[in-house]
PDB file of C-alpha atoms in Angstrom:
ATOM      1  CA  MET A   1      10.320  -9.022  13.671  1.00 60.00           C
ATOM      2  CA  GLY A   2      13.566  -9.019  15.682  1.00 77.00           C
ATOM      3  CA  ASP A   3      16.888  -7.948  14.201  1.00 87.00           C
ATOM      4  CA  LEU A   4      16.848  -7.647  10.401  1.00 89.00           C
ATOM      5  CA  GLY A   5      20.597  -7.277   9.932  1.00 89.00           C
ATOM      6  CA  GLY A   6      21.647  -8.386   6.454  1.00 91.00           C
ATOM      7  CA  LYS A   7      18.155  -8.040   4.968  1.00 95.00           C
ATOM      8  CA  THR A   8      17.514  -5.524   2.192  1.00 97.00           C
ATOM      9  CA  TYR A   9      14.219  -3.713   1.675  1.00 98.00           C
ATOM     10  CA  PHE A  10      13.076  -1.590  -1.261  1.00 98.00           C
ATOM     11  CA  ILE A  11      10.333   0.942  -0.484  1.00 97.00           C
ATOM     12  CA  THR A  12       8.646   2.935  -3.226  1.00 96.00           C
ATOM     13  CA  GLY A  13       7.068   6.173  -2.126  1.00 91.00           C
ATOM     14  CA  GLY A  14       9.530   6.247   0.746  1.00 85.00           C
ATOM     15  CA  SER A  15       9.936  10.004   0.951  1.00 87.00           C
ATOM     16  CA  GLY A  16       6.949  10.569   3.216  1.00 85.00           C
ATOM     17  CA  GLY A  17       3.856   9.251   4.941  1.00 89.00           C
ATOM     18  CA  LEU A  18       3.417   5.503   5.088  1.00 93.00           C
ATOM     19  CA  GLY A  19       6.540   4.727   3.047  1.00 94.00           C
ATOM     20  CA  LYS A  20       8.763   6.750   5.345  1.00 95.00           C
ATOM     21  CA  GLY A  21       7.121   5.092   8.342  1.00 95.00           C
ATOM     22  CA  LEU A  22       7.923   1.649   6.930  1.00 96.00           C
ATOM     23  CA  ALA A  23      11.515   2.698   6.242  1.00 96.00           C
ATOM     24  CA  LYS A  24      12.032   4.087   9.732  1.00 96.00           C
ATOM     25  CA  ILE A  25      10.803   0.917  11.447  1.00 96.00           C
ATOM     26  CA  LEU A  26      12.774  -1.445   9.206  1.00 97.00           C
ATOM     27  CA  PHE A  27      15.961   0.598   9.459  1.00 96.00           C
ATOM     28  CA  ALA A  28      15.601   0.766  13.255  1.00 96.00           C
ATOM     29  CA  ARG A  29      15.586  -3.046  13.221  1.00 95.00           C
ATOM     30  CA  GLY A  30      18.884  -3.282  11.394  1.00 95.00           C
ATOM     31  CA  ALA A  31      17.837  -3.704   7.753  1.00 96.00           C
ATOM     32  CA  HIS A  32      19.398  -2.128   4.682  1.00 97.00           C
ATOM     33  CA  VAL A  33      16.776   0.162   3.127  1.00 97.00           C
ATOM     34  CA  THR A  34      16.541   1.858  -0.256  1.00 97.00           C
ATOM     35  CA  LEU A  35      13.884   4.514  -0.784  1.00 97.00           C
ATOM     36  CA  PHE A  36      12.501   5.347  -4.224  1.00 96.00           C
ATOM     37  CA  ALA A  37      10.416   8.415  -4.997  1.00 94.00           C
ATOM     38  CA  ARG A  38      10.228  11.246  -7.497  1.00 92.00           C
ATOM     39  CA  ASN A  39      10.964  14.246  -5.268  1.00 92.00           C
ATOM     40  CA  GLU A  40      14.694  14.363  -4.531  1.00 93.00           C
ATOM     41  CA  GLU A  41      14.386  17.089  -1.904  1.00 94.00           C
ATOM     42  CA  ARG A  42      11.843  15.106   0.109  1.00 93.00           C
ATOM     43  CA  LEU A  43      13.995  11.989  -0.195  1.00 95.00           C
ATOM     44  CA  THR A  44      16.965  13.882   1.260  1.00 95.00           C
ATOM     45  CA  LYS A  45      14.888  15.091   4.203  1.00 95.00           C
ATOM     46  CA  ALA A  46      13.537  11.588   4.800  1.00 94.00           C
ATOM     47  CA  LYS A  47      17.073  10.179   4.829  1.00 95.00           C
ATOM     48  CA  GLU A  48      18.201  12.772   7.372  1.00 95.00           C
ATOM     49  CA  GLU A  49      15.323  11.744   9.629  1.00 95.00           C
ATOM     50  CA  ILE A  50      15.696   7.967   9.240  1.00 96.00           C
ATOM     51  CA  ILE A  51      19.507   7.738   9.468  1.00 95.00           C
ATOM     52  CA  ARG A  52      19.350   8.523  13.196  1.00 95.00           C
ATOM     53  CA  PHE A  53      17.830   5.079  13.796  1.00 94.00           C
ATOM     54  CA  ARG A  54      20.883   3.148  12.536  1.00 94.00           C
ATOM     55  CA  VAL A  55      21.759   0.159  14.746  1.00 93.00           C
ATOM     56  CA  HIS A  56      24.610  -1.458  12.747  1.00 90.00           C
ATOM     57  CA  GLU A  57      27.688   0.322  11.468  1.00 89.00           C
ATOM     58  CA  ASP A  58      27.449  -1.333   8.065  1.00 91.00           C
ATOM     59  CA  GLN A  59      23.760  -0.490   7.528  1.00 95.00           C
ATOM     60  CA  GLU A  60      22.964   1.149   4.212  1.00 95.00           C
ATOM     61  CA  LEU A  61      20.257   3.753   3.707  1.00 96.00           C
ATOM     62  CA  ASN A  62      19.982   4.825   0.079  1.00 96.00           C
ATOM     63  CA  THR A  63      17.627   7.214  -1.686  1.00 96.00           C
ATOM     64  CA  ILE A  64      16.978   7.232  -5.429  1.00 96.00           C
ATOM     65  CA  SER A  65      14.892   9.725  -7.370  1.00 96.00           C
ATOM     66  CA  LEU A  66      13.078   8.328 -10.423  1.00 94.00           C
ATOM     67  CA  ASP A  67       9.732   8.179 -12.194  1.00 95.00           C
ATOM     68  CA  LEU A  68       8.193   4.974 -10.837  1.00 96.00           C
ATOM     69  CA  ALA A  69       5.498   5.073 -13.527  1.00 95.00           C
ATOM     70  CA  ASP A  70       8.189   4.446 -16.170  1.00 95.00           C
ATOM     71  CA  GLY A  71       8.618   0.673 -16.265  1.00 94.00           C
ATOM     72  CA  SER A  72      11.890   0.570 -18.218  1.00 94.00           C
ATOM     73  CA  GLN A  73      13.458   3.152 -15.920  1.00 96.00           C
ATOM     74  CA  VAL A  74      12.346   1.255 -12.820  1.00 97.00           C
ATOM     75  CA  GLU A  75      13.872  -2.019 -13.981  1.00 96.00           C
ATOM     76  CA  GLN A  76      17.119  -0.367 -15.044  1.00 96.00           C
ATOM     77  CA  VAL A  77      17.519   1.388 -11.669  1.00 97.00           C
ATOM     78  CA  PHE A  78      16.530  -1.688  -9.629  1.00 97.00           C
ATOM     79  CA  ARG A  79      19.132  -3.806 -11.420  1.00 96.00           C
ATOM     80  CA  HIS A  80      21.899  -1.449 -10.273  1.00 95.00           C
ATOM     81  CA  GLN A  81      21.054  -1.976  -6.577  1.00 95.00           C
ATOM     82  CA  LYS A  82      21.714  -4.772  -4.141  1.00 94.00           C
ATOM     83  CA  VAL A  83      19.162  -7.571  -4.707  1.00 96.00           C
ATOM     84  CA  PRO A  84      16.309  -6.959  -2.237  1.00 97.00           C
ATOM     85  CA  ASP A  85      14.627  -9.465   0.055  1.00 97.00           C
ATOM     86  CA  ASP A  86      11.324  -7.560   0.210  1.00 97.00           C
ATOM     87  CA  VAL A  87       9.787  -4.852  -1.965  1.00 98.00           C
ATOM     88  CA  TYR A  88       7.109  -2.593  -0.470  1.00 98.00           C
ATOM     89  CA  CYS A  89       5.038  -0.805  -3.133  1.00 96.00           C
ATOM     90  CA  SER A  90       3.618   2.106  -1.156  1.00 94.00           C
ATOM     91  CA  THR A  91       3.519   4.920  -3.701  1.00 91.00           C
ATOM     92  CA  GLY A  92       0.127   6.520  -4.225  1.00 85.00           C
ATOM     93  CA  GLY A  93      -2.564   8.889  -3.118  1.00 84.00           C
ATOM     94  CA  ALA A  94      -4.987  11.365  -4.612  1.00 84.00           C
ATOM     95  CA  ILE A  95      -4.950  15.112  -4.179  1.00 83.00           C
ATOM     96  CA  TRP A  96      -6.002  16.867  -7.378  1.00 84.00           C
ATOM     97  CA  GLU A  97      -7.682  13.690  -8.644  1.00 90.00           C
ATOM     98  CA  ASN A  98     -10.519  13.860  -6.098  1.00 92.00           C
ATOM     99  CA  GLY A  99     -13.992  14.781  -7.298  1.00 92.00           C
ATOM    100  CA  PHE A 100     -17.014  13.469  -9.183  1.00 93.00           C
ATOM    101  CA  LEU A 101     -16.377  12.001 -12.623  1.00 94.00           C
ATOM    102  CA  ALA A 102     -18.272  14.730 -14.508  1.00 92.00           C
ATOM    103  CA  ASP A 103     -16.212  17.421 -12.770  1.00 92.00           C
ATOM    104  CA  ILE A 104     -12.595  16.203 -12.917  1.00 92.00           C
ATOM    105  CA  LYS A 105     -10.161  16.511 -15.814  1.00 94.00           C
ATOM    106  CA  PRO A 106      -9.630  13.440 -18.027  1.00 94.00           C
ATOM    107  CA  SER A 107      -5.893  13.729 -17.371  1.00 95.00           C
ATOM    108  CA  TYR A 108      -6.528  13.110 -13.665  1.00 94.00           C
ATOM    109  CA  LEU A 109      -7.923   9.649 -14.436  1.00 94.00           C
ATOM    110  CA  LYS A 110      -4.653   8.689 -16.119  1.00 95.00           C
ATOM    111  CA  GLN A 111      -2.627  10.416 -13.417  1.00 94.00           C
ATOM    112  CA  ALA A 112      -4.335   8.415 -10.665  1.00 94.00           C
ATOM    113  CA  MET A 113      -3.681   5.153 -12.506  1.00 96.00           C
ATOM    114  CA  ASP A 114      -0.036   6.118 -13.045  1.00 96.00           C
ATOM    115  CA  ASN A 115       0.524   7.142  -9.419  1.00 94.00           C
ATOM    116  CA  ASN A 116      -1.321   4.298  -7.722  1.00 95.00           C
ATOM    117  CA  TYR A 117      -1.227   1.299 -10.055  1.00 97.00           C
ATOM    118  CA  LEU A 118       1.645   1.589 -12.518  1.00 97.00           C
ATOM    119  CA  THR A 119       4.144   2.625  -9.841  1.00 96.00           C
ATOM    120  CA  ALA A 120       3.252  -0.556  -7.954  1.00 97.00           C
ATOM    121  CA  VAL A 121       3.095  -3.031 -10.830  1.00 97.00           C
ATOM    122  CA  PHE A 122       6.354  -1.833 -12.424  1.00 98.00           C
ATOM    123  CA  ALA A 123       8.234  -2.106  -9.126  1.00 97.00           C
ATOM    124  CA  ALA A 124       6.865  -5.622  -8.575  1.00 97.00           C
ATOM    125  CA  GLN A 125       7.645  -6.659 -12.150  1.00 97.00           C
ATOM    126  CA  ALA A 126      11.247  -5.429 -11.928  1.00 97.00           C
ATOM    127  CA  ALA A 127      11.784  -7.233  -8.612  1.00 97.00           C
ATOM    128  CA  LEU A 128      10.383 -10.506  -9.953  1.00 97.00           C
ATOM    129  CA  LYS A 129      12.635 -10.367 -13.021  1.00 97.00           C
ATOM    130  CA  ILE A 130      15.708  -9.705 -10.879  1.00 97.00           C
ATOM    131  CA  TRP A 131      14.803 -12.493  -8.459  1.00 97.00           C
ATOM    132  CA  LYS A 132      14.215 -15.005 -11.264  1.00 95.00           C
ATOM    133  CA  ASP A 133      17.645 -14.233 -12.704  1.00 95.00           C
ATOM    134  CA  ALA A 134      19.293 -14.507  -9.275  1.00 93.00           C
ATOM    135  CA  ASP A 135      17.532 -17.822  -8.606  1.00 93.00           C
ATOM    136  CA  ALA A 136      18.630 -19.252 -11.946  1.00 91.00           C
ATOM    137  CA  GLU A 137      22.232 -18.349 -11.175  1.00 90.00           C
ATOM    138  CA  ALA A 138      22.038 -19.751  -7.634  1.00 88.00           C
ATOM    139  CA  LEU A 139      20.523 -23.038  -8.805  1.00 87.00           C
ATOM    140  CA  GLN A 140      23.151 -23.393 -11.497  1.00 87.00           C
ATOM    141  CA  GLN A 141      26.019 -22.862  -9.047  1.00 85.00           C
ATOM    142  CA  SER A 142      24.626 -24.772  -6.070  1.00 69.00           C
ATOM    143  CA  VAL A 143      25.609 -28.407  -5.524  1.00 57.00           C
ATOM    144  CA  GLU A 144      24.003 -29.037  -2.142  1.00 59.00           C
ATOM    145  CA  PRO A 145      20.290 -28.313  -1.502  1.00 56.00           C
ATOM    146  CA  THR A 146      19.865 -24.858   0.023  1.00 72.00           C
ATOM    147  CA  VAL A 147      17.301 -23.382   2.401  1.00 83.00           C
ATOM    148  CA  PRO A 148      14.967 -21.362   0.171  1.00 91.00           C
ATOM    149  CA  ARG A 149      15.340 -17.616   0.474  1.00 92.00           C
ATOM    150  CA  LEU A 150      12.126 -15.731   1.257  1.00 95.00           C
ATOM    151  CA  ARG A 151      11.260 -13.092  -1.328  1.00 97.00           C
ATOM    152  CA  ARG A 152       8.190 -10.899  -0.757  1.00 97.00           C
ATOM    153  CA  VAL A 153       6.297  -8.214  -2.630  1.00 98.00           C
ATOM    154  CA  VAL A 154       3.983  -6.172  -0.423  1.00 98.00           C
ATOM    155  CA  PHE A 155       1.444  -3.999  -2.219  1.00 98.00           C
ATOM    156  CA  VAL A 156      -0.217  -1.130  -0.396  1.00 96.00           C
ATOM    157  CA  SER A 157      -3.721  -0.790  -1.768  1.00 96.00           C
ATOM    158  CA  SER A 158      -6.478   0.833   0.290  1.00 94.00           C
ATOM    159  CA  ALA A 159      -9.737   0.060   2.038  1.00 92.00           C
ATOM    160  CA  ALA A 160     -11.142   1.900  -0.992  1.00 90.00           C
ATOM    161  CA  ALA A 161     -10.465  -1.304  -2.950  1.00 91.00           C
ATOM    162  CA  PHE A 162     -13.399  -2.847  -1.051  1.00 88.00           C
ATOM    163  CA  LEU A 163     -15.740   0.110  -1.265  1.00 83.00           C
ATOM    164  CA  ALA A 164     -16.686   2.578  -4.010  1.00 84.00           C
ATOM    165  CA  LEU A 165     -17.465   6.022  -2.606  1.00 87.00           C
ATOM    166  CA  PRO A 166     -18.691   8.985  -4.676  1.00 89.00           C
ATOM    167  CA  GLY A 167     -15.897  11.493  -5.185  1.00 91.00           C
ATOM    168  CA  TYR A 168     -13.149   8.895  -5.495  1.00 93.00           C
ATOM    169  CA  ASP A 169     -13.852   8.257  -9.196  1.00 94.00           C
ATOM    170  CA  ALA A 170     -10.169   8.384 -10.140  1.00 94.00           C
ATOM    171  CA  TYR A 171      -8.623   7.001  -6.955  1.00 94.00           C
ATOM    172  CA  THR A 172     -10.795   3.943  -6.233  1.00 94.00           C
ATOM    173  CA  PRO A 173     -10.380   2.187  -9.632  1.00 95.00           C
ATOM    174  CA  SER A 174      -6.589   2.539  -9.372  1.00 95.00           C
ATOM    175  CA  LYS A 175      -6.609   0.908  -5.924  1.00 95.00           C
ATOM    176  CA  TYR A 176      -8.908  -1.849  -7.196  1.00 94.00           C
ATOM    177  CA  ALA A 177      -6.246  -2.458  -9.853  1.00 96.00           C
ATOM    178  CA  VAL A 178      -3.549  -2.831  -7.179  1.00 97.00           C
ATOM    179  CA  ARG A 179      -5.731  -5.366  -5.398  1.00 94.00           C
ATOM    180  CA  ALA A 180      -6.254  -7.235  -8.688  1.00 95.00           C
ATOM    181  CA  ILE A 181      -2.548  -7.552  -9.520  1.00 97.00           C
ATOM    182  CA  ALA A 182      -1.822  -8.691  -5.957  1.00 96.00           C
ATOM    183  CA  GLU A 183      -4.498 -11.392  -6.182  1.00 91.00           C
ATOM    184  CA  THR A 184      -3.127 -12.530  -9.533  1.00 93.00           C
ATOM    185  CA  LEU A 185       0.478 -12.646  -8.347  1.00 94.00           C
ATOM    186  CA  ARG A 186      -0.516 -14.523  -5.194  1.00 91.00           C
ATOM    187  CA  LEU A 187      -1.133 -17.537  -7.418  1.00 89.00           C
ATOM    188  CA  GLU A 188       1.772 -16.895  -9.774  1.00 91.00           C
ATOM    189  CA  ALA A 189       4.098 -16.854  -6.752  1.00 91.00           C
ATOM    190  CA  LEU A 190       3.469 -20.591  -6.416  1.00 89.00           C
ATOM    191  CA  LEU A 191       4.820 -21.076  -9.940  1.00 90.00           C
ATOM    192  CA  LEU A 192       7.841 -18.845  -9.297  1.00 93.00           C
ATOM    193  CA  SER A 193       8.873 -20.571  -6.058  1.00 92.00           C
ATOM    194  CA  ASN A 194      11.767 -23.005  -6.430  1.00 91.00           C
ATOM    195  CA  PRO A 195      14.463 -24.704  -4.301  1.00 90.00           C
ATOM    196  CA  ALA A 196      16.399 -21.418  -4.174  1.00 90.00           C
ATOM    197  CA  SER A 197      13.544 -19.091  -3.199  1.00 93.00           C
ATOM    198  CA  THR A 198      10.025 -19.014  -1.821  1.00 94.00           C
ATOM    199  CA  TYR A 199       7.909 -16.188  -3.215  1.00 96.00           C
ATOM    200  CA  LYS A 200       5.168 -14.496  -1.183  1.00 96.00           C
ATOM    201  CA  ILE A 201       2.706 -11.772  -2.150  1.00 97.00           C
ATOM    202  CA  HIS A 202       0.881  -9.591   0.364  1.00 97.00           C
ATOM    203  CA  CYS A 203      -1.568  -6.734  -0.054  1.00 96.00           C
ATOM    204  CA  ALA A 204      -2.336  -4.164   2.637  1.00 97.00           C
ATOM    205  CA  PHE A 205      -5.663  -2.350   2.741  1.00 95.00           C
ATOM    206  CA  PRO A 206      -5.236   0.577   5.153  1.00 95.00           C
ATOM    207  CA  GLY A 207      -8.169   2.793   5.956  1.00 92.00           C
ATOM    208  CA  THR A 208      -7.823   6.437   6.925  1.00 92.00           C
ATOM    209  CA  PHE A 209      -4.576   7.504   8.565  1.00 92.00           C
ATOM    210  CA  ILE A 210      -2.951  10.883   9.100  1.00 92.00           C
ATOM    211  CA  SER A 211      -0.141  11.832   6.726  1.00 90.00           C
ATOM    212  CA  PRO A 212       0.925  14.946   4.791  1.00 89.00           C
ATOM    213  CA  ALA A 213      -0.846  13.550   1.714  1.00 89.00           C
ATOM    214  CA  PHE A 214      -4.073  12.979   3.664  1.00 90.00           C
ATOM    215  CA  ILE A 215      -4.020  16.576   4.921  1.00 91.00           C
ATOM    216  CA  ASP A 216      -3.657  17.850   1.348  1.00 91.00           C
ATOM    217  CA  GLU A 217      -6.406  15.506   0.128  1.00 91.00           C
ATOM    218  CA  GLN A 218      -8.889  16.897   2.643  1.00 91.00           C
ATOM    219  CA  ALA A 219      -8.828  20.218   0.803  1.00 91.00           C
ATOM    220  CA  THR A 220      -9.964  18.666  -2.502  1.00 90.00           C
ATOM    221  CA  LYS A 221     -12.421  15.977  -1.403  1.00 92.00           C
ATOM    222  CA  PRO A 222     -16.120  16.664  -1.957  1.00 90.00           C
ATOM    223  CA  ARG A 223     -17.927  17.145   1.327  1.00 90.00           C
ATOM    224  CA  LEU A 224     -20.195  14.171   0.603  1.00 88.00           C
ATOM    225  CA  THR A 225     -17.127  11.922   0.342  1.00 90.00           C
ATOM    226  CA  LYS A 226     -15.881  13.126   3.713  1.00 91.00           C
ATOM    227  CA  GLN A 227     -19.303  12.667   5.294  1.00 89.00           C
ATOM    228  CA  ILE A 228     -19.585   9.043   4.176  1.00 86.00           C
ATOM    229  CA  GLU A 229     -16.017   8.070   5.131  1.00 88.00           C
ATOM    230  CA  GLY A 230     -16.207   9.908   8.461  1.00 89.00           C
ATOM    231  CA  THR A 231     -13.593  12.603   7.876  1.00 93.00           C
ATOM    232  CA  ASP A 232     -15.861  15.665   7.786  1.00 92.00           C
ATOM    233  CA  MET A 233     -14.307  17.331  10.862  1.00 92.00           C
ATOM    234  CA  ASP A 234     -11.382  19.577  11.745  1.00 92.00           C
ATOM    235  CA  MET A 235      -7.845  18.226  11.609  1.00 93.00           C
ATOM    236  CA  GLU A 236      -7.287  18.144  15.374  1.00 93.00           C
ATOM    237  CA  GLU A 237     -10.312  15.891  15.786  1.00 94.00           C
ATOM    238  CA  LEU A 238      -9.133  13.689  12.925  1.00 94.00           C
ATOM    239  CA  LYS A 239      -5.701  13.261  14.546  1.00 93.00           C
ATOM    240  CA  LYS A 240      -7.391  12.010  17.709  1.00 93.00           C
ATOM    241  CA  ARG A 241      -9.545   9.542  15.804  1.00 93.00           C
ATOM    242  CA  TYR A 242      -7.148   8.076  13.219  1.00 94.00           C
ATOM    243  CA  PRO A 243      -3.624   6.586  13.462  1.00 94.00           C
ATOM    244  CA  SER A 244      -0.455   8.196  12.141  1.00 93.00           C
ATOM    245  CA  GLY A 245       1.342   6.934   9.057  1.00 92.00           C
ATOM    246  CA  GLU A 246       4.044   5.378  11.216  1.00 93.00           C
ATOM    247  CA  GLU A 247       1.517   3.520  13.373  1.00 95.00           C
ATOM    248  CA  MET A 248      -0.206   2.239  10.229  1.00 95.00           C
ATOM    249  CA  ALA A 249       3.186   1.112   8.906  1.00 95.00           C
ATOM    250  CA  ARG A 250       3.798  -0.819  12.127  1.00 96.00           C
ATOM    251  CA  ARG A 251       0.466  -2.623  11.774  1.00 96.00           C
ATOM    252  CA  ILE A 252       1.141  -3.494   8.130  1.00 96.00           C
ATOM    253  CA  LEU A 253       4.536  -4.965   8.976  1.00 96.00           C
ATOM    254  CA  ALA A 254       2.922  -7.060  11.718  1.00 95.00           C
ATOM    255  CA  GLY A 255       0.364  -8.417   9.225  1.00 94.00           C
ATOM    256  CA  VAL A 256       3.083  -9.327   6.736  1.00 96.00           C
ATOM    257  CA  GLU A 257       5.057 -11.139   9.435  1.00 94.00           C
ATOM    258  CA  ALA A 258       1.861 -13.016  10.365  1.00 93.00           C
ATOM    259  CA  ASP A 259       1.885 -14.233   6.726  1.00 93.00           C
ATOM    260  CA  ASP A 260      -1.574 -12.862   5.891  1.00 92.00           C
ATOM    261  CA  PHE A 261      -2.102 -12.224   2.206  1.00 92.00           C
ATOM    262  CA  ALA A 262      -4.693  -9.552   3.008  1.00 91.00           C
ATOM    263  CA  VAL A 263      -3.304  -7.204   5.646  1.00 95.00           C
ATOM    264  CA  CYS A 264      -6.145  -5.220   7.199  1.00 92.00           C
ATOM    265  CA  PRO A 265      -4.463  -2.869   9.683  1.00 92.00           C
ATOM    266  CA  ASP A 266      -7.599  -1.290  11.146  1.00 90.00           C
ATOM    267  CA  PHE A 267     -11.096  -2.316  12.224  1.00 85.00           C
ATOM    268  CA  GLU A 268     -12.897  -0.778   9.258  1.00 85.00           C
ATOM    269  CA  SER A 269     -10.726  -2.407   6.600  1.00 86.00           C
ATOM    270  CA  GLY A 270     -11.078  -5.752   8.391  1.00 82.00           C
ATOM    271  CA  LEU A 271     -14.867  -5.487   8.270  1.00 80.00           C
ATOM    272  CA  LEU A 272     -14.852  -4.576   4.594  1.00 79.00           C
ATOM    273  CA  PHE A 273     -12.502  -7.421   3.721  1.00 81.00           C
ATOM    274  CA  SER A 274     -14.700  -9.925   5.546  1.00 76.00           C
ATOM    275  CA  SER A 275     -17.625  -9.025   3.299  1.00 72.00           C
ATOM    276  CA  MET A 276     -15.676  -9.041   0.002  1.00 70.00           C
ATOM    277  CA  MET A 277     -13.191 -11.919   0.231  1.00 63.00           C
ATOM    278  CA  GLY A 278     -14.338 -13.923  -2.765  1.00 64.00           C
ATOM    279  CA  SER A 279     -11.778 -16.672  -3.378  1.00 62.00           C
ATOM    280  CA  LEU A 280      -9.067 -14.996  -1.284  1.00 65.00           C
ATOM    281  CA  PRO A 281      -7.600 -16.864   1.702  1.00 71.00           C
ATOM    282  CA  ARG A 282      -9.103 -15.919   5.057  1.00 67.00           C
ATOM    283  CA  ARG A 283      -6.887 -14.415   7.748  1.00 72.00           C
ATOM    284  CA  GLY A 284      -5.721 -16.770  10.470  1.00 70.00           C
ATOM    285  CA  LEU A 285      -8.056 -19.774  10.788  1.00 63.00           C
ATOM    286  CA  GLY A 286     -10.742 -17.920   8.853  1.00 68.00           C
ATOM    287  CA  LEU A 287     -13.529 -18.270  11.439  1.00 72.00           C
ATOM    288  CA  ILE A 288     -13.873 -14.566  12.232  1.00 73.00           C
ATOM    289  CA  ASP A 289     -13.798 -13.464   8.591  1.00 73.00           C
ATOM    290  CA  THR A 290     -16.465 -16.037   7.705  1.00 73.00           C
ATOM    291  CA  LEU A 291     -18.806 -15.050  10.571  1.00 76.00           C
ATOM    292  CA  VAL A 292     -18.392 -11.320  10.003  1.00 75.00           C
ATOM    293  CA  GLY A 293     -19.056 -11.835   6.295  1.00 70.00           C
ATOM    294  CA  ILE A 294     -22.380 -13.507   7.080  1.00 71.00           C
ATOM    295  CA  ILE A 295     -23.392 -10.690   9.434  1.00 74.00           C
ATOM    296  CA  LEU A 296     -22.422  -7.958   6.976  1.00 68.00           C
ATOM    297  CA  THR A 297     -24.569  -9.566   4.293  1.00 71.00           C
ATOM    298  CA  LEU A 298     -27.520  -8.475   6.433  1.00 69.00           C
ATOM    299  CA  VAL A 299     -26.053  -5.098   7.428  1.00 73.00           C
ATOM    300  CA  TRP A 300     -24.995  -3.770   4.012  1.00 65.00           C
ATOM    301  CA  PRO A 301     -28.555  -3.025   2.790  1.00 73.00           C
ATOM    302  CA  VAL A 302     -29.041  -0.736   5.809  1.00 75.00           C
ATOM    303  CA  ILE A 303     -25.745   1.071   5.207  1.00 70.00           C
ATOM    304  CA  ASN A 304     -26.575   1.533   1.524  1.00 69.00           C
ATOM    305  CA  ARG A 305     -29.940   3.036   2.433  1.00 74.00           C
ATOM    306  CA  VAL A 306     -28.278   5.556   4.770  1.00 73.00           C
ATOM    307  CA  TRP A 307     -25.818   6.565   2.057  1.00 65.00           C
ATOM    308  CA  LEU A 308     -28.563   6.975  -0.523  1.00 71.00           C
ATOM    309  CA  GLU A 309     -30.467   9.254   1.841  1.00 73.00           C
ATOM    310  CA  LYS A 310     -27.362  11.392   2.316  1.00 68.00           C
ATOM    311  CA  MET A 311     -26.932  11.773  -1.443  1.00 64.00           C
ATOM    312  CA  GLN A 312     -30.613  12.511  -2.008  1.00 67.00           C
ATOM    313  CA  ASN A 313     -30.579  15.168   0.716  1.00 70.00           C
ATOM    314  CA  LEU A 314     -27.497  16.756  -0.787  1.00 63.00           C
ATOM    315  CA  ASN A 315     -29.086  16.814  -4.246  1.00 59.00           C
ATOM    316  CA  GLU A 316     -32.289  18.364  -2.890  1.00 59.00           C
ATOM    317  CA  ARG A 317     -30.311  21.167  -1.248  1.00 66.00           C
ATOM    318  CA  ARG A 318     -28.544  21.859  -4.538  1.00 57.00           C
ATOM    319  CA  LEU A 319     -31.850  22.044  -6.410  1.00 51.00           C
TER     320      LEU A 319
END
């Protein structure tokens, strides 16, 4: 990505995990970064950690505590900041919301949608409104044709948006919703683009990675969920097998810079995407995604049979 001096990035959910990893990498490359999250104490700690990576004297690192699931509050706060170049919507997760539908509280269904979907869509909506206003002003004032400014919204969904696993009854639908708004805005971005700005939408689908949230989630996931997704092991073994939040952030940034709409930062998410692309643009030239999709059409029935056997065995032991 090179030096990002002069660029401004907004990161929701920037107080920890993937969001903090994104902020650290971008700030270390010279960008101005503003972190948004609910927990002010965690934001302060994140700032103390990230500020050490400053490379330019005039670099700004700001932290703002707010409820990202409140759309009017998000827009009001965003409008009082420097206009961003990119907005990364990385808020989300599921701790208490894990479990089978018949066992979890109804309030957890709403909570998962608030935390994973509304926090993303409100941040994107506020950014688009601000950019449209800035573009209108720039076009009105400009006499000579200008080089369009690149404006990007990057949603962080999940590999769960390609795969419905038992036990993620609250989490998976909310991540499907993030995928849906990203797909919709990918087309609307063509309508928004103008001589002043080019709009781009990206959506990342990370699989399992190690973060404080993931560690907490392990305590509330049903064992069947962990068995199917391959996380039914002790934490030391998991840390050897899966990347850190910062490494996952690095891969996501690389995918965005490669201009892929669908950023699949690990092998598993890439496989799942290849079998569920629909009308979405293929990555790169599209040859690999197309071939893998054909192969997985034959493989999925076998995988489904294995999963069904696991669930039947579990049910028999209960009975």
